[in-house]
Coordinates of C-alpha atoms in Angstrom, one line a residue:
M1 CA 0.1 0.2 0.1
I2 CA 1.2 3.6 -0.7
G3 CA 0.2 6.3 1.5
L4 CA -0.4 9.7 0.7
I5 CA 0.2 12.5 3.1
S6 CA -0.2 16.6 2.2
A7 CA -0.4 19.9 4.0
T8 CA -1.9 22.5 2.0
A9 CA -4.7 22.5 -0.7
A10 CA -2.1 22.8 -3.8
G11 CA -0.5 18.9 -2.4
A12 CA -4.4 17.7 -1.6
A13 CA -5.1 18.0 -5.1
A14 CA -2.3 16.7 -6.6
R15 CA -2.4 14.0 -3.7
D16 CA -5.8 13.3 -4.9
R17 CA -5.6 12.9 -8.7
L18 CA -2.8 10.3 -7.7
A19 CA -5.3 8.3 -5.3
A20 CA -7.9 8.5 -8.3
A21 CA -5.8 7.4 -10.5
W22 CA -4.4 4.3 -8.1
P23 CA -7.5 3.3 -5.6
D24 CA -6.4 -0.1 -5.4
R25 CA -2.9 1.0 -4.2
T26 CA -3.6 4.0 -2.2
R27 CA -4.7 5.2 1.1
V28 CA -5.1 9.0 2.1
Y29 CA -3.3 9.6 5.5
E30 CA -5.4 13.2 6.5
G31 CA -5.1 15.2 9.8
P32 CA -1.5 16.9 11.2
V33 CA 1.3 15.9 8.6
G34 CA 3.4 14.9 11.5
E35 CA 1.1 12.3 12.9
A36 CA 0.0 11.1 9.4
L37 CA 3.5 10.1 8.5
R38 CA 4.1 8.3 11.2
S39 CA 1.5 6.5 10.8
A40 CA 1.8 5.6 7.3
F41 CA 5.5 5.2 7.8
A42 CA 4.5 2.3 10.2
E43 CA 1.5 0.7 8.0
C44 CA 2.8 1.3 4.1
E45 CA 5.3 -0.3 1.9
Q46 CA 5.6 3.3 0.7
L47 CA 4.8 7.0 0.6
V48 CA 4.6 9.9 -1.3
C49 CA 4.7 13.3 0.5
F50 CA 3.6 16.0 -0.7
L51 CA 5.7 18.2 1.0
A52 CA 9.0 20.0 0.9
T53 CA 12.3 17.9 1.0
G54 CA 13.2 19.3 4.5
A55 CA 10.0 19.1 6.3
T56 CA 9.9 15.5 5.0
V57 CA 13.3 14.6 6.2
R58 CA 12.9 16.3 9.4
L59 CA 9.6 14.4 9.7
L60 CA 11.3 11.2 8.8
A61 CA 14.6 11.3 11.1
P62 CA 13.3 9.9 14.0
L63 CA 11.4 7.4 12.0
L64 CA 14.0 5.6 10.7
A65 CA 15.4 1.7 11.0
G66 CA 17.9 0.8 8.4
K67 CA 17.6 0.3 4.7
A68 CA 16.0 -3.1 4.6
A69 CA 13.4 -2.0 6.5
D70 CA 12.2 1.4 6.0
P71 CA 9.6 2.1 3.1
G72 CA 10.2 3.8 -0.4
V73 CA 9.6 7.5 0.3
V74 CA 9.1 9.7 -2.9
C75 CA 8.3 14.0 -2.1
V76 CA 6.1 15.5 -4.6
D77 CA 6.4 19.1 -4.5
E78 CA 4.0 22.1 -4.1
G79 CA 4.2 22.9 -7.8
G80 CA 4.2 19.1 -8.8
R81 CA 6.8 19.8 -10.6
F82 CA 9.2 17.3 -9.2
A83 CA 8.7 13.7 -8.3
V84 CA 12.0 12.8 -5.7
S85 CA 13.0 9.5 -4.8
L86 CA 13.9 10.4 -1.4
L87 CA 14.3 7.1 0.7
G88 CA 14.3 3.3 -0.3
G89 CA 15.8 3.9 -3.9
H90 CA 15.9 0.4 -4.7
G91 CA 15.3 -1.4 -1.1
G92 CA 11.5 0.4 -1.1
G93 CA 11.0 0.8 -4.8
A94 CA 10.7 5.2 -4.3
N95 CA 12.8 5.3 -8.0
E96 CA 10.7 3.4 -9.6
L97 CA 7.7 4.9 -8.0
A98 CA 9.3 8.6 -8.4
R99 CA 9.1 7.7 -11.9
E100 CA 5.6 6.4 -11.7
V101 CA 4.7 9.2 -9.8
G102 CA 6.0 11.7 -12.6
E103 CA 4.6 10.0 -15.3
L104 CA 0.8 10.5 -13.9
L105 CA 1.7 14.3 -12.7
G106 CA 3.3 15.6 -15.4
A107 CA 6.2 15.8 -12.8
E108 CA 10.1 15.4 -13.6
P109 CA 11.4 12.3 -11.8
V110 CA 14.5 13.1 -9.9
V111 CA 16.5 10.1 -8.9
T112 CA 20.2 10.0 -7.0
T113 CA 21.1 6.9 -6.2
A114 CA 24.4 6.7 -7.9
T115 CA 23.7 3.6 -10.2
D116 CA 20.8 4.9 -11.7
A117 CA 22.3 8.2 -12.1
V118 CA 25.1 6.8 -14.6
G119 CA 22.9 3.3 -15.8
L120 CA 24.2 0.8 -13.8
A121 CA 22.1 -2.3 -12.8
G122 CA 21.6 -2.3 -9.1
L123 CA 23.2 -5.2 -7.1
D124 CA 19.7 -5.3 -5.2
T125 CA 17.4 -4.4 -8.2
L126 CA 18.7 -7.5 -10.1
G127 CA 15.4 -9.4 -8.9
L128 CA 17.5 -12.0 -6.7
P129 CA 18.5 -11.6 -3.2
C130 CA 21.8 -10.5 -2.7
E131 CA 24.1 -10.7 0.6
G132 CA 27.5 -9.7 1.1
A133 CA 29.3 -6.2 0.1
V134 CA 26.4 -4.5 -2.0
A135 CA 28.0 -1.0 -1.0
A136 CA 31.4 -2.1 -2.1
V137 CA 31.2 -3.8 -5.1
S138 CA 28.7 -1.3 -6.2
R139 CA 31.3 1.2 -5.7
A140 CA 33.7 -0.5 -7.4
L141 CA 31.5 -0.5 -10.3
L142 CA 30.5 2.8 -10.5
D143 CA 34.4 3.9 -10.2
G144 CA 35.7 1.4 -13.1
E145 CA 37.4 -1.0 -10.8
P146 CA 37.6 -4.2 -12.1
V147 CA 34.8 -6.5 -11.0
A148 CA 34.3 -10.7 -11.9
L149 CA 31.4 -12.1 -12.1
A150 CA 31.7 -15.8 -11.1
A151 CA 28.4 -17.7 -12.2
E152 CA 28.5 -21.6 -10.9
S153 CA 25.9 -21.5 -13.4
T154 CA 24.4 -19.3 -16.2
W155 CA 21.1 -16.8 -15.2
P156 CA 19.7 -14.5 -17.4
L157 CA 21.1 -11.6 -15.4
P158 CA 20.3 -7.8 -17.3
P159 CA 24.0 -6.7 -17.7
L160 CA 27.0 -6.0 -15.6
P161 CA 30.4 -4.2 -16.6
V162 CA 32.3 -7.4 -15.1
S163 CA 35.8 -8.3 -16.1
P164 CA 37.1 -12.3 -16.3
Q165 CA 39.1 -11.2 -13.0
G166 CA 38.8 -8.4 -10.0
S167 CA 39.3 -7.4 -6.8
Y168 CA 35.8 -7.5 -6.2
T169 CA 33.7 -10.3 -7.1
I170 CA 30.1 -11.2 -8.0
R171 CA 28.9 -14.7 -7.2
L172 CA 26.4 -16.3 -8.2
T173 CA 25.2 -19.4 -6.8
D174 CA 22.5 -21.8 -4.9
R175 CA 25.5 -23.3 -2.3
D176 CA 25.0 -22.2 1.4
V177 CA 28.4 -20.5 1.7
E178 CA 29.2 -17.0 3.5
P179 CA 30.1 -13.9 0.8
G180 CA 33.7 -12.6 1.3
S181 CA 34.5 -9.0 2.2
R182 CA 34.7 -7.6 -1.2
E183 CA 32.0 -10.4 -2.7
V184 CA 28.2 -9.9 -3.4
L185 CA 26.2 -13.5 -3.5
L186 CA 23.1 -13.8 -5.9
R187 CA 21.1 -16.7 -5.2
P188 CA 19.3 -17.6 -8.5
P189 CA 15.7 -19.6 -7.8
S190 CA 18.0 -22.7 -9.1
L191 CA 16.7 -25.2 -6.7
V192 CA 13.0 -27.3 -6.2
V193 CA 12.3 -29.3 -3.5
G194 CA 9.6 -32.2 -4.1
V195 CA 7.9 -32.8 -0.9
G196 CA 5.7 -35.8 -0.1
A197 CA 3.5 -35.7 3.4
S198 CA 0.9 -37.6 5.0
R199 CA -2.5 -35.8 5.9
G200 CA -1.9 -33.9 8.8
A201 CA 2.1 -33.4 9.0
P202 CA 2.8 -31.0 11.1
V203 CA 4.1 -27.2 9.2
D204 CA 7.6 -28.0 11.6
E205 CA 7.8 -31.4 10.8
V206 CA 7.7 -30.5 7.1
L207 CA 9.3 -27.2 7.3
G208 CA 12.5 -29.0 9.8
L209 CA 12.9 -31.7 6.9
I210 CA 13.3 -29.2 4.3
Q211 CA 15.6 -26.7 6.1
E212 CA 17.6 -30.1 7.4
T213 CA 18.0 -31.0 3.9
L214 CA 19.2 -28.2 2.3
R215 CA 21.7 -27.4 5.2
E216 CA 23.2 -31.0 4.9
A217 CA 23.8 -30.4 1.4
G218 CA 25.2 -27.4 1.2
L219 CA 22.2 -25.1 -0.9
S220 CA 20.8 -22.2 0.5
P221 CA 16.9 -21.8 1.5
R222 CA 17.0 -18.5 -0.6
S223 CA 17.9 -20.3 -4.0
V224 CA 14.6 -21.9 -3.1
A225 CA 12.0 -21.7 -6.0
E226 CA 8.8 -23.5 -5.2
L227 CA 8.2 -26.5 -3.3
A228 CA 6.3 -29.0 -5.6
T229 CA 3.9 -32.1 -5.0
V230 CA 0.9 -34.2 -5.8
D231 CA -2.2 -32.7 -6.8
A232 CA -4.1 -34.6 -4.1
K233 CA -1.7 -32.6 -1.2
S234 CA -2.5 -29.2 -3.0
K235 CA -4.3 -28.0 -0.1
E236 CA -2.3 -30.2 2.7
P237 CA -1.7 -27.5 5.6
G238 CA 2.3 -29.0 6.3
I239 CA 2.9 -28.4 2.7
L240 CA 1.3 -24.9 2.4
G241 CA 2.5 -23.6 6.1
A242 CA 6.5 -24.9 5.0
A243 CA 5.8 -23.0 1.5
G244 CA 4.7 -19.9 3.3
R245 CA 7.3 -19.6 6.1
L246 CA 10.1 -20.0 3.0
G247 CA 8.4 -17.2 1.0
V248 CA 7.3 -19.8 -2.5
P249 CA 4.8 -21.2 -3.8
V250 CA 3.7 -24.5 -3.9
V251 CA 3.2 -26.3 -7.3
T252 CA 0.8 -29.3 -7.6
Y253 CA 1.0 -31.9 -10.8
S254 CA -1.5 -34.9 -10.9
A255 CA -0.4 -38.5 -10.6
E256 CA -0.8 -39.4 -13.6
E257 CA 2.3 -36.9 -14.3
L258 CA 4.1 -37.8 -11.8
A259 CA 3.6 -41.7 -12.5
A260 CA 5.2 -41.2 -16.0
V261 CA 8.7 -40.1 -14.2
E262 CA 11.4 -42.4 -14.0
V263 CA 12.9 -41.9 -9.9
P264 CA 16.0 -44.0 -8.4
N265 CA 13.4 -44.7 -5.5
P266 CA 10.0 -45.2 -6.0
S267 CA 8.0 -46.9 -3.2
A268 CA 4.5 -49.0 -2.7
A269 CA 3.2 -46.5 -0.3
P270 CA 2.3 -43.4 -2.7
L271 CA 1.4 -45.5 -5.1
A272 CA -1.6 -46.8 -3.3
A273 CA -2.3 -43.1 -1.6
V274 CA -2.2 -41.1 -3.9
G275 CA -1.7 -43.3 -7.6
T276 CA 2.1 -42.5 -8.3
P277 CA 4.9 -44.6 -7.2
S278 CA 6.9 -41.0 -6.3
V279 CA 5.9 -38.0 -4.9
A280 CA 8.9 -36.0 -3.6
E281 CA 11.3 -37.3 -6.6
A282 CA 9.2 -36.8 -9.3
A283 CA 7.4 -33.4 -8.6
A284 CA 10.8 -32.2 -8.2
L285 CA 12.1 -33.6 -11.1
L286 CA 8.9 -33.0 -13.7
G287 CA 10.6 -29.5 -14.9
G288 CA 13.6 -31.1 -15.6
G289 CA 17.2 -30.7 -13.9
E290 CA 19.5 -32.3 -11.7
L291 CA 18.5 -34.7 -8.9
L292 CA 21.3 -33.1 -5.8
V293 CA 19.6 -35.1 -3.1
P294 CA 17.4 -38.0 -3.7
K295 CA 14.0 -38.9 -1.3
R296 CA 14.8 -38.8 2.4
K297 CA 12.4 -38.6 5.3
S298 CA 11.8 -36.5 8.1
D299 CA 12.9 -37.7 11.6
A300 CA 10.0 -38.2 13.2
S301 CA 8.4 -41.2 14.5
P302 CA 6.6 -42.1 12.4
A303 CA 8.1 -40.4 9.6
M304 CA 4.9 -37.7 7.6
A305 CA 6.6 -36.1 5.0
T306 CA 9.7 -36.9 2.6
C307 CA 12.0 -34.2 0.3
A308 CA 14.0 -34.3 -2.6
V309 CA 15.8 -31.5 -3.8
V310 CA 16.4 -30.8 -7.8
R311 CA 18.8 -27.9 -9.5
R312 CA 16.8 -26.4 -12.6
A313 CA 19.3 -24.5 -15.0
G314 CA 18.4 -21.1 -16.0
R315 CA 15.9 -20.4 -18.3
G316 CA 17.4 -18.3 -21.4
R317 CA 15.0 -14.9 -22.1
L318 CA 14.2 -14.1 -25.6
A319 CA 12.5 -10.7 -25.8
V320 CA 11.9 -9.4 -29.5
V321 CA 11.2 -5.9 -29.2
G322 CA 9.6 -3.4 -31.5
L323 CA 11.6 -0.5 -32.1
G324 CA 9.1 1.2 -33.7
P325 CA 9.3 3.6 -37.4
G326 CA 12.4 5.8 -35.9
A327 CA 11.5 8.4 -34.1
R328 CA 12.6 7.9 -30.1
D329 CA 9.0 9.2 -28.7
L330 CA 7.5 6.2 -30.4
L331 CA 9.6 3.5 -28.7
T332 CA 7.5 2.3 -26.1
P333 CA 8.8 2.6 -22.4
R334 CA 7.9 -1.2 -22.8
A335 CA 10.4 -1.9 -25.4
T336 CA 13.0 0.5 -23.7
A337 CA 12.8 -1.6 -19.8
E338 CA 13.7 -4.4 -22.5
L339 CA 16.3 -3.1 -24.0
R340 CA 18.4 -2.4 -20.3
R341 CA 17.1 -5.6 -19.1
A342 CA 19.3 -7.3 -21.8
S343 CA 22.5 -8.6 -21.5
V344 CA 22.8 -8.9 -25.2
L345 CA 21.5 -7.2 -28.2
V346 CA 21.2 -8.5 -30.9
G347 CA 20.2 -6.7 -34.2
L348 CA 20.8 -5.0 -37.8
D349 CA 23.3 -2.5 -37.5
Q350 CA 21.4 0.5 -38.0
Y351 CA 19.0 -0.3 -35.6
V352 CA 21.6 -1.1 -32.9
D353 CA 22.9 2.8 -33.6
Q354 CA 19.3 4.3 -32.8
I355 CA 19.1 3.3 -29.6
R356 CA 23.1 2.2 -28.4
D357 CA 22.3 5.1 -25.8
L358 CA 19.8 3.5 -24.0
L359 CA 22.2 -0.1 -23.2
R360 CA 23.4 0.0 -20.0
P361 CA 27.3 -0.7 -19.7
G362 CA 27.8 -4.4 -20.0
T363 CA 25.6 -5.3 -22.7
R364 CA 27.0 -7.5 -25.4
V365 CA 26.2 -6.6 -28.6
L366 CA 26.1 -8.5 -31.5
E367 CA 25.1 -6.7 -35.1
S368 CA 25.0 -7.2 -38.5
G369 CA 24.5 -5.9 -42.2
L370 CA 21.6 -6.1 -44.4
G371 CA 20.7 -9.6 -45.5
A372 CA 21.7 -11.5 -42.3
E373 CA 18.0 -11.6 -41.3
E374 CA 17.9 -15.4 -40.4
E375 CA 21.5 -15.5 -39.3
R376 CA 20.6 -12.8 -36.6
A377 CA 17.6 -14.9 -35.5
R378 CA 19.3 -18.0 -35.1
T379 CA 22.3 -15.5 -32.7
A380 CA 19.0 -14.8 -30.7
V381 CA 18.0 -17.9 -29.7
E382 CA 21.2 -19.8 -29.3
Q383 CA 22.2 -16.9 -26.8
A384 CA 18.9 -17.6 -25.3
R385 CA 19.3 -21.0 -24.8
L386 CA 22.9 -20.5 -23.3
G387 CA 20.8 -19.1 -20.3
H388 CA 21.2 -15.6 -21.5
A389 CA 18.8 -12.1 -21.3
V390 CA 18.7 -11.5 -24.9
A391 CA 17.3 -8.8 -27.2
L392 CA 16.5 -9.2 -30.4
I393 CA 15.5 -6.3 -32.4
G394 CA 13.6 -5.3 -35.3
S395 CA 11.9 -1.7 -36.6
G396 CA 8.6 -0.8 -36.3
D397 CA 6.5 -3.8 -34.9
A398 CA 9.2 -6.8 -34.8
G399 CA 6.5 -9.3 -36.1
V400 CA 5.4 -7.1 -39.4
Y401 CA 7.9 -7.8 -41.7
A402 CA 10.2 -8.0 -39.1
M403 CA 12.6 -10.6 -36.9
A404 CA 10.0 -11.6 -34.7
S405 CA 8.9 -14.6 -37.4
P406 CA 11.9 -16.0 -37.9
A407 CA 13.3 -16.0 -34.4
L408 CA 10.0 -17.4 -33.1
A409 CA 10.3 -20.3 -35.8
E410 CA 13.7 -21.4 -34.1
A411 CA 13.0 -21.0 -31.1
S412 CA 10.9 -23.8 -28.6
D413 CA 9.9 -24.1 -25.1
D414 CA 13.6 -24.2 -23.5
I415 CA 13.2 -20.5 -23.6
E416 CA 10.8 -17.9 -22.2
V417 CA 10.2 -15.6 -25.1
I418 CA 8.8 -11.9 -24.7
G419 CA 7.2 -10.1 -27.4
V420 CA 7.3 -6.6 -27.4
P421 CA 5.3 -4.7 -29.7
G422 CA 6.3 -1.6 -31.6
V423 CA 4.5 1.4 -33.8
T424 CA 4.4 -0.1 -37.4
A425 CA 5.6 2.0 -40.5
A426 CA 2.2 1.9 -41.7
L427 CA 0.5 3.1 -38.8
A428 CA 3.2 5.8 -38.6
A429 CA 2.8 6.9 -42.0
A430 CA -1.4 6.6 -41.4
A431 CA -1.0 9.1 -38.8
I432 CA 0.9 11.3 -41.0
L433 CA -1.2 11.2 -44.1
G434 CA -4.6 11.5 -42.0
A435 CA -6.9 8.7 -41.7
P436 CA -6.7 6.1 -44.5
L437 CA -6.9 3.1 -42.5
G438 CA -10.5 4.1 -41.4
H439 CA -11.8 1.2 -42.7
D440 CA -10.5 -2.9 -43.7
H441 CA -7.1 -2.8 -44.6
V442 CA -3.9 -4.6 -45.8
S443 CA -0.7 -4.7 -45.3
I444 CA 1.4 -6.4 -48.9
S445 CA 5.3 -6.4 -49.2
L446 CA 5.9 -5.9 -53.0
S447 CA 10.2 -7.7 -52.4
D448 CA 9.9 -10.7 -53.9
L449 CA 13.4 -11.9 -51.7
H450 CA 11.1 -14.3 -49.7
T451 CA 8.0 -14.4 -52.0
P452 CA 6.8 -15.8 -55.3
W453 CA 5.9 -12.8 -57.6
E454 CA 2.6 -14.7 -58.4
V455 CA 1.8 -15.3 -54.6
I456 CA 1.9 -11.6 -54.6
E457 CA 0.5 -10.6 -57.5
R458 CA -2.5 -13.0 -56.3
R459 CA -3.0 -11.1 -52.9
V460 CA -2.9 -7.6 -54.7
R461 CA -5.4 -9.0 -57.1
A462 CA -7.4 -10.6 -54.2
A463 CA -7.1 -6.7 -52.0
A464 CA -8.0 -5.2 -54.6
E465 CA -11.5 -7.1 -55.6
A466 CA -11.6 -6.3 -51.6
D467 CA -12.0 -3.1 -52.2
L468 CA -9.1 -2.9 -49.2
V469 CA -7.2 0.3 -48.3
V470 CA -3.6 -1.3 -49.2
T471 CA -0.4 -0.1 -47.8
F472 CA 2.8 -1.3 -49.6
Y473 CA 5.8 -1.9 -48.1
N474 CA 8.7 -2.5 -49.8
P475 CA 7.3 -0.7 -52.6
R476 CA 10.4 -0.2 -54.8
S477 CA 14.4 -0.7 -55.1
R478 CA 17.4 0.1 -57.4
G479 CA 17.3 -3.3 -58.5
R480 CA 13.5 -4.2 -58.4
D481 CA 11.4 -1.2 -60.1
W482 CA 8.4 -3.1 -61.8
Q483 CA 6.7 -4.4 -59.0
L484 CA 5.3 -1.1 -57.8
P485 CA 4.0 -0.3 -61.3
K486 CA 2.6 -3.8 -61.9
A487 CA 0.5 -3.7 -58.5
L488 CA -1.2 -0.1 -59.4
G489 CA -1.9 -1.1 -62.4
I490 CA -3.8 -4.2 -60.7
L491 CA -5.5 -1.6 -58.6
A492 CA -6.2 1.0 -61.1
E493 CA -8.3 -2.0 -63.1
H494 CA -11.0 -1.4 -59.8
R495 CA -10.3 1.8 -58.7
A496 CA -10.7 5.4 -59.8
P497 CA -7.2 7.2 -61.3
T498 CA -8.7 10.1 -58.7
T499 CA -8.4 7.3 -55.5
P500 CA -6.1 8.8 -53.3
V501 CA -2.1 7.3 -52.5
G502 CA -0.2 8.3 -49.6
V503 CA 3.7 8.4 -49.9
V504 CA 5.4 8.2 -47.0
R505 CA 9.4 8.2 -46.4
N506 CA 11.4 7.8 -43.2
A507 CA 7.7 8.1 -41.1
S508 CA 8.7 10.4 -38.1
R509 CA 12.1 11.0 -38.1
P510 CA 13.6 14.0 -38.5
D511 CA 14.0 13.7 -42.3
G512 CA 10.9 12.4 -43.2
S513 CA 8.7 13.4 -45.9
S514 CA 5.1 13.2 -47.1
R515 CA 3.0 13.6 -49.6
V516 CA -0.9 12.4 -51.5
S517 CA -1.5 11.7 -55.0
T518 CA -3.8 10.0 -57.1
L519 CA -3.3 6.4 -58.1
A520 CA -3.1 7.9 -61.8
G521 CA -0.7 10.8 -60.7
L522 CA 2.2 8.7 -58.6
D523 CA 5.2 8.3 -60.0
P524 CA 6.5 5.4 -59.0
A525 CA 10.2 6.6 -59.5
S526 CA 9.7 9.0 -56.5
V527 CA 9.8 6.0 -54.6
D528 CA 12.2 3.9 -53.0
M529 CA 12.4 1.1 -50.2
M530 CA 12.3 3.8 -47.6
T531 CA 9.0 4.8 -48.2
V532 CA 5.7 3.6 -47.4
V533 CA 2.9 3.9 -50.0
T534 CA -0.6 3.3 -48.9
V535 CA -3.4 3.4 -51.7
G536 CA -7.3 4.2 -50.6
N537 CA -10.2 2.3 -51.0
T538 CA -13.5 3.5 -53.3
A539 CA -14.8 5.2 -50.5
T540 CA -11.3 7.1 -49.6
R541 CA -11.2 11.1 -50.0
T542 CA -8.9 14.0 -49.5
V543 CA -10.2 16.3 -47.4
A544 CA -7.9 19.4 -46.3
G545 CA -5.2 17.5 -47.8
R546 CA -5.4 14.7 -45.8
M547 CA -6.2 11.2 -46.8
V548 CA -9.5 9.8 -45.3
T549 CA -11.1 6.6 -45.5
P550 CA -14.6 6.5 -43.6
R551 CA -15.5 3.8 -41.0
G552 CA -18.3 2.3 -43.9
Y553 CA -20.0 3.7 -47.2
R554 CA -22.0 6.1 -45.6
W555 CA -20.3 9.7 -44.5
Q556 CA -21.1 12.0 -41.1
N557 CA -24.6 13.2 -43.0
G558 CA -25.9 10.3 -43.5
R559 CA -25.7 10.2 -46.8
S560 CA -24.8 7.1 -48.8
E561 CA -22.4 7.6 -51.4
Q562 CA -21.7 4.8 -54.2
P563 CA -18.3 3.3 -55.5
E564 CA -17.6 5.5 -58.3
E565 CA -17.6 2.6 -60.9
T566 CA -21.3 2.0 -59.6
R567 CA -22.7 5.4 -60.5

């Protein structure tokens, strides 16, 4: 919950805007400011104070307990100009909250955390439990000192500017070891504990067995990702209670699924009780991985709980990111976040140049030139299969004539795939031209590098006969100059010579240009590969220099308008 505190009418107005926008996330604290802040500090995970920073600091000072315990605090000035991350930037989430508040209120987020200021991923913001010399190792990264990454397994980490060797170390491990004086331990969620339990097994017995098993195996409880068991035990209080104390979910499988898993220690007892010869080992192994600890029983008499431990490899992550048509303000926030999340970036060299400044230090860039689309797709998938966090970029929307198709044709379910939509060239061009896509429309690429011309021509004829607005991608190149005149000729068989045609080059970019012509008046020689050509349907008109296709064949005044060829 986010506590909201204000002292003046101006602050209250901004406070109420936030409360209205986030009714399920916020709680307004009324009354004297000091009392309100003290109550919110004790009851909420985060605070937004519509107060001067000096006043907020003085009120907070007696309440502070420590970095790990204090809520995140954001301060917004009376004029609503700035949202300042004041306390708990990383641990309390105040940095991200400042950005959210700023976006909602139109305020400038102010984040002074050192790693954020220079674009480094904070070690305590990687989504993994961390322990050890976080401040010292972070300072070494900031100062450019060599910091080594000792990864005992591959995990899809965000980019970090690490070296093969260094006097400081970031160690990725699920082993129960103590960090050195110049070391940070990152705990990947790599351990799955399979659990079996008799009806009524006590929480303490189940939890004690898990903790003792991990301790004896030299494994960290902070790397436990989940407890796994059979469906029949999904509501067993002992298992649910143990998972709650460990802070992990319970994952269940059917007896049939578990019975199909080969295990080293099958037993007749669970087969008779729940229909599978193994619960603990089979549930832990079902998602794949290495069996570190075979089934063992608790020490109680009679034993009412069993467990087994499996280590799963990190699952690589592939984000297929659409960069939009080129303008930075048409690059979505989600795309920006994925670019900063990826430790490996794969893309066409000219697209990489567009967003290179957004990449975090330590990002490995694999770029190539035109004509290497399939190679880039394979490279991205291979890097993800190695366990890395990968971003594969394409212009516009990566799923439209871009990289998503070849990449996903290569990918299987052994990696996580995230699609990030982008503003397509057709949409960017349409916004510049007016509203040419107001009714049914289709996009067709005139490039015959991957599609035979006979197929392209059939599609153009079908679109012409269906009276669809048509956007042509890849309309004309130096070595391919006849396809556009041919396609326009096919459309001319079904549409009047005066049909509006929009031509947009480098949509949204500083050197962009646009014009509205007609089907008869367009000179194909003026078009190149950086151009999108949009041909209206029989209802499309030019209004005040803009292309407009009505949502139906009826104008706003209610008068029906027939297509020209039927008049």
